Coordinates of C-alpha atoms and ligand atoms in Angstrom, one line a residue:
M645 CA -9.8 107.5 -62.6
A646 CA -11.6 106.8 -59.4
V647 CA -13.0 103.5 -58.1
R648 CA -16.7 103.7 -57.3
L649 CA -18.6 101.4 -55.0
F650 CA -22.4 100.8 -55.1
A651 CA -24.6 98.9 -52.7
L652 CA -27.4 96.8 -54.1
T653 CA -30.1 95.2 -51.9
C654 CA -31.1 91.9 -53.5
G655 CA -34.0 90.9 -51.3
W656 CA -34.4 90.2 -47.6
V657 CA -34.4 87.0 -45.5
T658 CA -35.8 86.5 -42.0
G659 CA -34.7 83.8 -39.6
H660 CA -34.2 83.2 -35.9
A661 CA -32.1 86.0 -34.4
A662 CA -29.9 83.4 -32.6
M663 CA -28.8 82.1 -36.0
F664 CA -27.2 85.5 -36.5
M665 CA -26.0 86.0 -32.9
E666 CA -25.8 83.5 -30.0
G667 CA -28.3 84.4 -27.2
A668 CA -30.5 86.6 -29.3
T669 CA -34.2 86.0 -29.2
G670 CA -37.1 86.4 -31.7
R671 CA -36.6 86.7 -35.4
L672 CA -34.4 89.0 -37.4
R673 CA -35.1 90.4 -40.9
V674 CA -31.9 91.1 -42.7
P675 CA -30.9 92.5 -46.1
V676 CA -29.1 90.4 -48.8
P677 CA -26.4 92.7 -50.1
S678 CA -24.4 92.7 -53.3
F679 CA -21.9 95.3 -54.3
L680 CA -20.9 96.7 -57.7
I681 CA -17.4 98.2 -58.0
D682 CA -16.5 100.2 -61.0
H683 CA -12.8 100.1 -61.5
P684 CA -10.9 101.5 -64.5
R685 CA -10.0 98.0 -65.5
G686 CA -13.5 96.6 -65.4
K687 CA -16.6 96.1 -63.4
V688 CA -16.5 93.9 -60.4
L689 CA -19.3 92.4 -58.4
F690 CA -18.9 91.2 -54.8
D691 CA -21.5 88.5 -54.2
S692 CA -24.6 87.9 -56.3
G693 CA -27.4 87.5 -53.8
L694 CA -30.3 85.2 -54.2
H695 CA -31.4 83.2 -57.2
P696 CA -34.8 84.7 -58.5
D697 CA -36.4 81.4 -57.8
A698 CA -35.7 81.8 -54.1
G699 CA -38.5 84.4 -54.1
R700 CA -40.9 82.4 -56.2
D701 CA -40.4 79.0 -54.8
P702 CA -38.1 79.1 -51.7
A703 CA -38.8 75.5 -50.7
E704 CA -37.6 74.2 -54.0
R705 CA -34.7 76.6 -54.4
L706 CA -33.3 76.7 -50.8
G707 CA -33.8 72.9 -50.3
R708 CA -32.4 71.9 -46.9
A709 CA -32.0 75.5 -45.8
A710 CA -35.6 76.5 -46.6
P711 CA -37.1 75.7 -43.2
Y712 CA -34.8 78.2 -41.5
F713 CA -35.6 81.3 -43.6
T714 CA -38.5 83.3 -45.0
V715 CA -37.4 85.0 -48.2
E716 CA -38.6 88.3 -49.7
L717 CA -37.5 88.7 -53.2
N718 CA -39.7 90.3 -55.8
D719 CA -39.1 90.2 -59.5
G720 CA -36.6 92.8 -60.4
E721 CA -34.9 92.7 -57.0
D722 CA -32.4 90.0 -57.9
V723 CA -28.9 91.1 -58.9
A724 CA -29.7 91.1 -62.6
G725 CA -32.7 93.3 -62.0
R726 CA -30.7 95.6 -59.8
L727 CA -28.0 96.0 -62.4
A728 CA -30.5 96.5 -65.2
A729 CA -32.1 99.3 -63.2
L730 CA -28.6 101.0 -63.2
D731 CA -28.3 100.4 -67.0
V732 CA -25.5 98.0 -66.4
D733 CA -25.4 95.1 -68.8
V734 CA -24.8 91.9 -66.9
A735 CA -22.5 90.8 -69.7
T736 CA -20.1 93.6 -68.8
I737 CA -19.4 92.3 -65.3
R738 CA -15.9 91.1 -65.7
W739 CA -15.1 89.7 -62.2
L740 CA -17.4 88.1 -59.6
V741 CA -15.6 88.1 -56.3
T742 CA -17.4 85.5 -54.1
S743 CA -17.3 85.7 -50.3
H744 CA -18.6 82.1 -50.0
L745 CA -20.9 79.7 -51.6
H746 CA -24.1 80.1 -49.6
F747 CA -27.4 80.5 -51.4
D748 CA -27.7 84.2 -50.5
H749 CA -24.2 85.1 -51.8
A750 CA -23.9 82.9 -54.9
G751 CA -27.5 82.5 -55.9
G752 CA -27.2 85.1 -58.7
H753 CA -24.0 83.7 -60.3
A754 CA -25.9 82.2 -63.2
A755 CA -27.0 85.7 -64.3
L756 CA -23.3 86.8 -64.9
P757 CA -22.1 84.7 -67.8
N758 CA -18.9 86.6 -68.7
A759 CA -17.6 87.1 -65.2
T760 CA -14.6 85.2 -63.9
V761 CA -15.5 83.9 -60.4
V762 CA -12.8 84.8 -57.8
V763 CA -13.1 82.5 -54.8
Q764 CA -10.8 81.1 -52.2
R765 CA -9.5 77.7 -53.1
A766 CA -10.6 76.2 -49.7
E767 CA -14.1 77.4 -50.3
W768 CA -14.3 76.1 -53.8
E769 CA -12.9 72.7 -52.8
A770 CA -15.5 72.5 -49.9
G771 CA -18.1 73.2 -52.5
H772 CA -17.0 70.1 -54.4
D773 CA -16.6 67.7 -51.6
A774 CA -19.7 65.7 -50.7
D775 CA -19.3 65.9 -46.9
A776 CA -18.4 69.6 -46.8
M777 CA -21.3 70.4 -49.1
H778 CA -23.7 68.7 -46.8
A779 CA -22.2 70.2 -43.7
N780 CA -22.3 73.8 -45.1
Y781 CA -25.6 73.6 -46.9
Y782 CA -24.1 74.3 -50.3
D783 CA -26.1 73.8 -53.5
P784 CA -23.9 73.5 -56.6
R785 CA -26.8 74.8 -58.7
D786 CA -25.8 78.2 -57.2
Y787 CA -22.1 78.1 -58.2
D788 CA -21.5 75.5 -60.8
T789 CA -22.6 77.9 -63.4
G790 CA -20.0 77.5 -66.1
Q791 CA -17.8 80.6 -65.8
D792 CA -14.1 80.7 -65.5
V793 CA -12.9 80.4 -61.9
R794 CA -9.8 82.0 -60.4
L795 CA -8.9 80.2 -57.2
V796 CA -6.9 82.3 -54.7
S797 CA -5.4 81.4 -51.4
G798 CA -5.2 84.1 -48.8
E799 CA -4.9 87.8 -49.5
H800 CA -5.3 88.6 -53.2
D801 CA -5.0 92.0 -54.8
L802 CA -7.4 91.8 -57.8
F803 CA -5.7 94.4 -60.0
G804 CA -2.3 94.8 -58.3
D805 CA -3.1 98.4 -57.3
G806 CA -4.4 97.9 -53.8
R807 CA -7.8 99.1 -54.7
I808 CA -9.7 95.8 -54.5
V809 CA -8.2 93.2 -52.2
C810 CA -9.7 89.9 -51.1
L811 CA -9.1 89.3 -47.4
P812 CA -9.3 85.7 -46.1
T813 CA -11.7 85.6 -43.2
H814 CA -12.3 81.9 -42.9
G815 CA -14.5 80.4 -40.2
H816 CA -18.1 81.1 -41.2
T817 CA -17.3 78.6 -44.0
P818 CA -14.0 76.8 -44.9
G819 CA -12.8 79.5 -47.3
H820 CA -14.8 82.7 -46.6
Q821 CA -13.3 85.9 -47.8
S822 CA -14.1 89.6 -47.2
L823 CA -13.2 92.4 -49.6
R824 CA -11.4 95.7 -49.0
V825 CA -12.2 98.5 -51.4
R826 CA -9.9 101.5 -51.4
L827 CA -11.9 104.5 -52.3
D828 CA -10.5 108.0 -52.6
G829 CA -12.4 108.7 -49.4
G830 CA -10.8 105.8 -47.5
D831 CA -11.0 102.1 -47.1
V832 CA -14.3 100.2 -47.0
V833 CA -14.3 96.6 -45.9
L834 CA -17.2 94.5 -47.0
T835 CA -17.2 91.8 -44.3
A836 CA -19.9 89.5 -45.8
D837 CA -20.7 86.7 -43.4
A838 CA -17.4 86.9 -41.5
C839 CA -19.4 89.4 -39.5
Y840 CA -23.1 89.5 -39.8
L841 CA -23.8 92.4 -37.5
R842 CA -22.0 95.3 -35.9
R843 CA -22.7 93.7 -32.5
T844 CA -21.0 90.6 -33.7
L845 CA -17.8 92.6 -33.8
D846 CA -18.4 94.8 -30.8
E847 CA -19.3 91.9 -28.5
L848 CA -17.5 89.1 -30.3
R849 CA -20.7 87.1 -30.2
L850 CA -20.7 84.4 -32.9
P851 CA -23.7 83.0 -34.7
T852 CA -25.0 79.6 -33.6
V853 CA -24.0 78.0 -36.9
V854 CA -20.3 78.3 -37.5
H855 CA -17.9 76.1 -39.5
D856 CA -14.9 76.8 -37.3
R857 CA -15.2 79.0 -34.2
E858 CA -11.6 79.6 -33.6
R859 CA -10.9 80.8 -37.1
M860 CA -14.0 82.9 -37.1
L861 CA -12.9 84.6 -33.9
A862 CA -9.5 85.2 -35.5
A863 CA -11.2 86.8 -38.5
L864 CA -13.2 89.0 -36.2
H865 CA -10.1 90.2 -34.5
R866 CA -8.6 91.0 -37.9
L867 CA -11.7 93.0 -38.9
R868 CA -11.6 94.9 -35.6
A869 CA -8.0 95.8 -36.3
L870 CA -9.0 97.2 -39.7
R871 CA -11.9 99.1 -38.1
D872 CA -9.6 100.5 -35.4
A873 CA -7.2 101.6 -38.1
G874 CA -9.9 103.7 -39.7
A875 CA -11.6 101.4 -42.3
R876 CA -15.3 101.7 -42.6
L877 CA -17.0 98.3 -42.3
V878 CA -20.1 97.2 -44.0
Y879 CA -21.4 94.2 -42.1
G880 CA -22.8 91.2 -43.9
H881 CA -26.5 91.3 -42.8
D882 CA -27.0 94.1 -40.4
P883 CA -30.4 95.8 -41.0
E884 CA -29.6 98.8 -38.8
C885 CA -26.3 99.6 -40.4
W886 CA -27.6 98.8 -43.8
A887 CA -30.2 101.6 -43.4
G888 CA -27.3 104.0 -43.3
V889 CA -25.5 102.7 -46.4
P890 CA -26.3 104.7 -49.6
Q891 CA -28.1 102.6 -52.1
A892 CA -27.3 102.6 -55.8
P893 CA -27.5 104.7 -57.9
A894 CA -25.9 106.7 -55.1
A895 CA -22.3 105.6 -54.5
I896 CA -20.6 104.9 -51.3
T897 CA -18.0 107.6 -51.0
Ligands
ZN298 ZN1 -25.3 85.4 -45.8

């Protein structure tokens, strides 16, 4: 039985382009992606997008990060709404692989009560350390949501069949991870914020806000090697590339 991958757009955020890539000017409006993966052993979500309140009252929900972003998130566009539109009961999501703990990746976690959160140990520990929380703009309301948590360190094959593999791509945050999905049509790597834009990878131009530049560069080199070997990359927040990604209910094939 095949593995199927679906892209969900869970709102948009706009911020200074330089936040996404050093030296860029003006502002950039970017999608907030989440991905549903239908595997024979259960449904998996990669990232959960924004909390619904981020659209209604961004100043309250985003807190210290609010001044840097304009949020567009209408009712029904959060991850729970997107899943409902696909007739997927949120209670059936079994695994919630989390790239990192930022508000636009973990904001929907509360909507997935039965999912086990799969996160890198370094990321989870940073999310529970006062200094690291402050430095990384984490808000535990996003991720301290009561589910079981599976802490992983380094590469992790979710079902042991090579189909869904967490790839450590630390640097954007202390324990960031990307996800490789092996479809019948080839490998797709969901970079998340290890690589915001295609140009990030082409030009090795980092964002202005980075937890660890050296590690992020190393992660970019790893992603480049995967791309060179034939994997298709879906970048974390690239509006041009996103326009070419089939949206659910169409599958990425
Ligand atoms: Zn992000």
